[in-house]
Short mmCIF file of C-alpha atoms and ligand atoms in Angstrom, two decimals:
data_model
loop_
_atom_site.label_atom_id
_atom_site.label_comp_id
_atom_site.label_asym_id
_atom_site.label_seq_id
_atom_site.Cartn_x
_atom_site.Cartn_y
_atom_site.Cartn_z
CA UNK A 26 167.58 71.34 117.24
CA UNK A 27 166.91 68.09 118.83
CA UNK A 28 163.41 66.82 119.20
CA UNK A 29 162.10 67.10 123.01
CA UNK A 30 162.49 63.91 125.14
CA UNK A 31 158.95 63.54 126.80
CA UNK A 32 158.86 60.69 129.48
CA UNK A 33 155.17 58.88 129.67
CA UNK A 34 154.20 58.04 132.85
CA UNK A 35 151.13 55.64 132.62
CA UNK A 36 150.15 52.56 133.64
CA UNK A 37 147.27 51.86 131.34
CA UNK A 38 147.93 50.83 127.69
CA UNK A 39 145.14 52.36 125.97
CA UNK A 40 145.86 55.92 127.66
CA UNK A 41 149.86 55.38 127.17
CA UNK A 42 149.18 54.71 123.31
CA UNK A 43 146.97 57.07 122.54
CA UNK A 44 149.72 59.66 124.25
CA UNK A 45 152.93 58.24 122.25
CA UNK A 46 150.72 57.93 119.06
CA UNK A 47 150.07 61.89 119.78
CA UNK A 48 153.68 62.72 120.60
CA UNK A 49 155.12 60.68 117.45
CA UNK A 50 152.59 62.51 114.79
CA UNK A 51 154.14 65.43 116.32
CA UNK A 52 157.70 65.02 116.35
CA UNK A 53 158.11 64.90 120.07
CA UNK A 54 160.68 61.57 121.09
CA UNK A 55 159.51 59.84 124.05
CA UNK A 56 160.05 57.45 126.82
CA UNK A 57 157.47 55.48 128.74
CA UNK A 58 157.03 54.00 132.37
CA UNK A 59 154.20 51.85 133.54
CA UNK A 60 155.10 52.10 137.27
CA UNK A 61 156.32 54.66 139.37
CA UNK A 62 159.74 52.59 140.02
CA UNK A 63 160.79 52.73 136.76
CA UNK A 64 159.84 56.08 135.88
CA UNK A 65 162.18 57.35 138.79
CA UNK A 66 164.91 55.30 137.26
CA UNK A 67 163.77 56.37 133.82
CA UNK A 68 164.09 60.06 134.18
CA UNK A 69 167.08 59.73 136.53
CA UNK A 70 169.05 58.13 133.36
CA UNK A 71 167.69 60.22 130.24
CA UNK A 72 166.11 63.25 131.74
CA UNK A 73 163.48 63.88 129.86
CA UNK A 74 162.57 67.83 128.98
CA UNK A 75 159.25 66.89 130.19
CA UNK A 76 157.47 64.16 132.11
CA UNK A 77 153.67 63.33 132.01
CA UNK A 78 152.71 61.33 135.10
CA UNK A 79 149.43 59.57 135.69
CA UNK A 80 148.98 60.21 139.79
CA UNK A 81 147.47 56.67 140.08
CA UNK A 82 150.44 54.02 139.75
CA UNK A 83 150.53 50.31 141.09
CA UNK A 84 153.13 50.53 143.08
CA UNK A 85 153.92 54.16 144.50
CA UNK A 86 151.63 57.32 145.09
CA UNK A 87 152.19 60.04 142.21
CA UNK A 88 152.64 62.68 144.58
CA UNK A 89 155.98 60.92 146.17
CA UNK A 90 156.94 60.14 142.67
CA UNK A 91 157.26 64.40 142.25
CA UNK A 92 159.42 64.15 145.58
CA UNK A 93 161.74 62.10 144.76
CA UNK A 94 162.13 63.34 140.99
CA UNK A 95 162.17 66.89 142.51
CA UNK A 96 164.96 65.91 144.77
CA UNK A 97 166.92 66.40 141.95
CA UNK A 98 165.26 67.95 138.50
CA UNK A 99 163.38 70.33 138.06
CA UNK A 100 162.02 69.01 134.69
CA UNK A 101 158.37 70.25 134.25
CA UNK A 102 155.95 68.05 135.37
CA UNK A 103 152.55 67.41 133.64
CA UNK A 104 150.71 65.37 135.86
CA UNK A 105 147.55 63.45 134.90
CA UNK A 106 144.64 62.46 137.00
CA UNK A 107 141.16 61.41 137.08
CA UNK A 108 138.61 63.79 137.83
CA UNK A 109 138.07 61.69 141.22
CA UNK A 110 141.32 62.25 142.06
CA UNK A 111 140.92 66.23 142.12
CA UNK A 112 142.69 66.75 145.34
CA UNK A 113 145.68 64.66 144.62
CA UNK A 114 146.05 67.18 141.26
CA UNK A 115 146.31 69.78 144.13
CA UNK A 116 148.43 67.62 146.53
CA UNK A 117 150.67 67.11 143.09
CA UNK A 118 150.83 71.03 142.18
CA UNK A 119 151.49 71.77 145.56
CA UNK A 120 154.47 69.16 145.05
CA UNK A 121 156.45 70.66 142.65
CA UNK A 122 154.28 69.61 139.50
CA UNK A 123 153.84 72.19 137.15
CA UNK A 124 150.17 71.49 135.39
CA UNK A 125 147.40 69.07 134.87
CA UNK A 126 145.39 67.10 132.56
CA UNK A 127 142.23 65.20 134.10
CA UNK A 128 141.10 62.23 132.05
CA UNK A 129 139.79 61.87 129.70
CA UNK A 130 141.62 64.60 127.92
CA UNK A 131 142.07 65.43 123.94
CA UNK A 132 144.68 64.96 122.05
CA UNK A 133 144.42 69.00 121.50
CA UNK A 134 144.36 69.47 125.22
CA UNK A 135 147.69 67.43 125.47
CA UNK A 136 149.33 68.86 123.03
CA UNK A 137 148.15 72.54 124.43
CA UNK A 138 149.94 71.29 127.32
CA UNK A 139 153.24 70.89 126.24
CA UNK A 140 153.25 74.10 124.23
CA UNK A 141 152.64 76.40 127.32
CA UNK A 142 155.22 73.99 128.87
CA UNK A 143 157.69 74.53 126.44
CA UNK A 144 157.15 77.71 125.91
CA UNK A 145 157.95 78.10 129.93
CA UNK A 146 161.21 76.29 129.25
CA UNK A 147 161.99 78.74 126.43
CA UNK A 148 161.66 81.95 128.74
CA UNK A 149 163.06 80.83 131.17
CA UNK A 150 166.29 80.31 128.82
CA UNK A 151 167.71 77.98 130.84
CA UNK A 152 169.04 80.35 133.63
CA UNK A 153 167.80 81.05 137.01
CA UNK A 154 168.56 85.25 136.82
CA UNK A 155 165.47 87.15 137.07
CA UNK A 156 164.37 89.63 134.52
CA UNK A 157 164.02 93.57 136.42
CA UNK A 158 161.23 94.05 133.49
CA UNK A 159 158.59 91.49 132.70
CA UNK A 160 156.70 92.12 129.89
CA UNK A 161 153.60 90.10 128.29
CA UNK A 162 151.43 91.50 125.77
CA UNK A 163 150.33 94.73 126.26
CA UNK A 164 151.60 94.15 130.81
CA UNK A 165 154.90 95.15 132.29
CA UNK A 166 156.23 94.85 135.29
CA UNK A 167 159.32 97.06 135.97
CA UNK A 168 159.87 94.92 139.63
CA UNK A 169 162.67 97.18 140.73
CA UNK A 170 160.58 100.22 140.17
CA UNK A 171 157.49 98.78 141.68
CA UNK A 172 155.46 99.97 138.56
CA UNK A 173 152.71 98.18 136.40
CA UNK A 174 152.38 99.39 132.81
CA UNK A 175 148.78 98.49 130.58
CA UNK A 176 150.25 99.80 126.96
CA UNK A 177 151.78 103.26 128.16
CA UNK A 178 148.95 103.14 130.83
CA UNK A 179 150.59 102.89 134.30
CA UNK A 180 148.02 100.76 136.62
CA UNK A 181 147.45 101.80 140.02
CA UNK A 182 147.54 98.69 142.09
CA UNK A 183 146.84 97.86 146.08
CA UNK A 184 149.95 95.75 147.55
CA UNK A 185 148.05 93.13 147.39
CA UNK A 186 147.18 93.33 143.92
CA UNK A 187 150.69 93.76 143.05
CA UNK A 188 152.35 91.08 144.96
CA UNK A 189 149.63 88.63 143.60
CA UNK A 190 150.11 89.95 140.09
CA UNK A 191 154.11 89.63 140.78
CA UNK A 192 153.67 86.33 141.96
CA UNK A 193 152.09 84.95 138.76
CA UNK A 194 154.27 87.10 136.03
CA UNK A 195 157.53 84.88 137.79
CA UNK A 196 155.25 81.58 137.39
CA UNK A 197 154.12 82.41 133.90
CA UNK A 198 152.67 79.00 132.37
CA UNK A 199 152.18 77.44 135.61
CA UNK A 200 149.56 76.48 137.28
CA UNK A 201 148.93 78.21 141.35
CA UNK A 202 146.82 76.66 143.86
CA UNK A 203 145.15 78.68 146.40
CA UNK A 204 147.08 77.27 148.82
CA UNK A 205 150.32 78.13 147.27
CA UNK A 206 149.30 81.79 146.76
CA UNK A 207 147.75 82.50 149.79
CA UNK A 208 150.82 80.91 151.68
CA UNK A 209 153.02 83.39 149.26
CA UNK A 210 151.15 86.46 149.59
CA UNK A 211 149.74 86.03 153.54
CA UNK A 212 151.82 83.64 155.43
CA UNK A 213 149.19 81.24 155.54
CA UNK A 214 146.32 79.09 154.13
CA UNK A 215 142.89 79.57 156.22
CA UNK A 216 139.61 78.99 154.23
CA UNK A 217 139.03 82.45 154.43
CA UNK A 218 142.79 83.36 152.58
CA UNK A 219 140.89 82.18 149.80
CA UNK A 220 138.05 83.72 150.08
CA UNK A 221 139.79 87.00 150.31
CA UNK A 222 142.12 85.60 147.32
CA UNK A 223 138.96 85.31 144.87
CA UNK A 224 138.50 89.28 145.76
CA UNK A 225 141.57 90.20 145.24
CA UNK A 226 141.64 88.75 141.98
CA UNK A 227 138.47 90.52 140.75
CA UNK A 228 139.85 93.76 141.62
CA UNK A 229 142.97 93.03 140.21
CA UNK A 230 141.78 91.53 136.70
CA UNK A 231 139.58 94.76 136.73
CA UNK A 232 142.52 96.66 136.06
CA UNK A 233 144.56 94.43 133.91
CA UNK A 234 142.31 92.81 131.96
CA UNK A 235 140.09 94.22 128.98
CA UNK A 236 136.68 91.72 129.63
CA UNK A 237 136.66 90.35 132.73
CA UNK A 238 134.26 87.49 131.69
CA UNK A 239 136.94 85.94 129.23
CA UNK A 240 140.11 86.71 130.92
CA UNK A 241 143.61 86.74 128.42
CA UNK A 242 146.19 87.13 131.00
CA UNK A 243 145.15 85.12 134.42
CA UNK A 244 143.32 81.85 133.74
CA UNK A 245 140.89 80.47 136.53
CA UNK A 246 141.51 76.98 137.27
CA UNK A 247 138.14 76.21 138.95
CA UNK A 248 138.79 74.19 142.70
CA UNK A 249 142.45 74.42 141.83
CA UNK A 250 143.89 77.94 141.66
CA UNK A 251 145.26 80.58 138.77
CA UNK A 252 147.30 80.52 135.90
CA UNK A 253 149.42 83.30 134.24
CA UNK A 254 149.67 82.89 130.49
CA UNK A 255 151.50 84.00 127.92
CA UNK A 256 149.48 85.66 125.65
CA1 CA B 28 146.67 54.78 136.34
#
């Protein structure tokens, strides 16, 4: 199997190196871009399996670099911010981007990254048909039946409950913002859609997950939204 192309978006040198230093140690082949410009052109030409793109670029914003890549890939999309750019990580997600790193990150973070990324790529097998039966650990989802399974435990859930919990089983690895889900689920995104959102999700995680205080299938991203994992 050929080693995954990653393309480096990153106008610093110190950041970009300590990135392709990470990706060579661990057999991943790269790419890298120091402007937005040329990472359009760059991904247009080799398309990458994955790109990692610094949001703050001389010459273009980061969130009209995932428009114009999105116009025609849908290569995942690991963007990378600063923590003062915490809205623009939303802006980006809401985008088309598929996760985040805020800087400074580790080297484990990174890597953590592209394994949930990849292993997104890998279920999805490379076709767009959806599964009737999602399963996940111990959860299935029999979507045509309507039915939630906990081990041979069928889970009584509200709509609500179910069409957020359906929502994130078909995003698996990737990252939700509240405006995204509340927009899915209700139609729109008032402050108080995500207040109502944040009860919903208690309730629901009550029922699918064993300890609520360390959660194994839906990961809070604090400010941002919710993540299914694979577990
Ligand atoms: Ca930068």
């Amino acid at each position: 199997m050929n080693k995954p192309l990653i393309l480096v978006v990153e106008d610093d040198p110190a950041v970009r190196n300590l990135i392709t230093t990470t990706l060579e140690t661990h057999a991943y082949r790269y790419l890298t871009a120091a402007s937005a410009e040329a990472a359009v052109m760059e991904s247009a030409s080799h398309n990458p399996d994955v790109i990692l793109l610094d949001l703050g670029l001389p010459d273009m914003d980061g969130i009209e670099v995932i428009g114009k890549i999105r116009s025609w890939s849908r290569t995942p999309i690991i963007v990378i911010s600063a923590r003062s750019e915490d809205t623009d990580k939303i802006d980006a997600l809401d985008a088309g981007a598929d996760d985040y790193l805020t800087k400074p990150f580790s080297v484990e973070e990174l890597l953590a990254r592209l394994r949930v990324t990849f292993r997104r790529l890998n279920d999805a097998g490379g076709d767009m048909v959806m599964n009737s039966v999602f399963t996940n650990g111990d959860l299935k989802i029999d979507y045509m039946a309507g039915c939630v399974f906990m081990g041979e435990q069928e889970l009584h859930l509200t709509p609500i409950e179910y069409k957020l919990l359906c929502l994130l089983s078909r995003n698996v690895g990737k990252v939700l913002t509240h405006t995204f889900i509340t927009r899915e689920i209700w139609g729109s995104a008032w402050d108080n859609d995500v207040a109502s959102l944040r009860v919903f999700m208690a309730t629901l995680r009550k029922k699918i997950e064993a300890d609520t205080a360390n959660p194994r299938y839906i990961q809070t991203h604090v400010g941002v939204g919710y993540r299914m994992l694979r577990v």
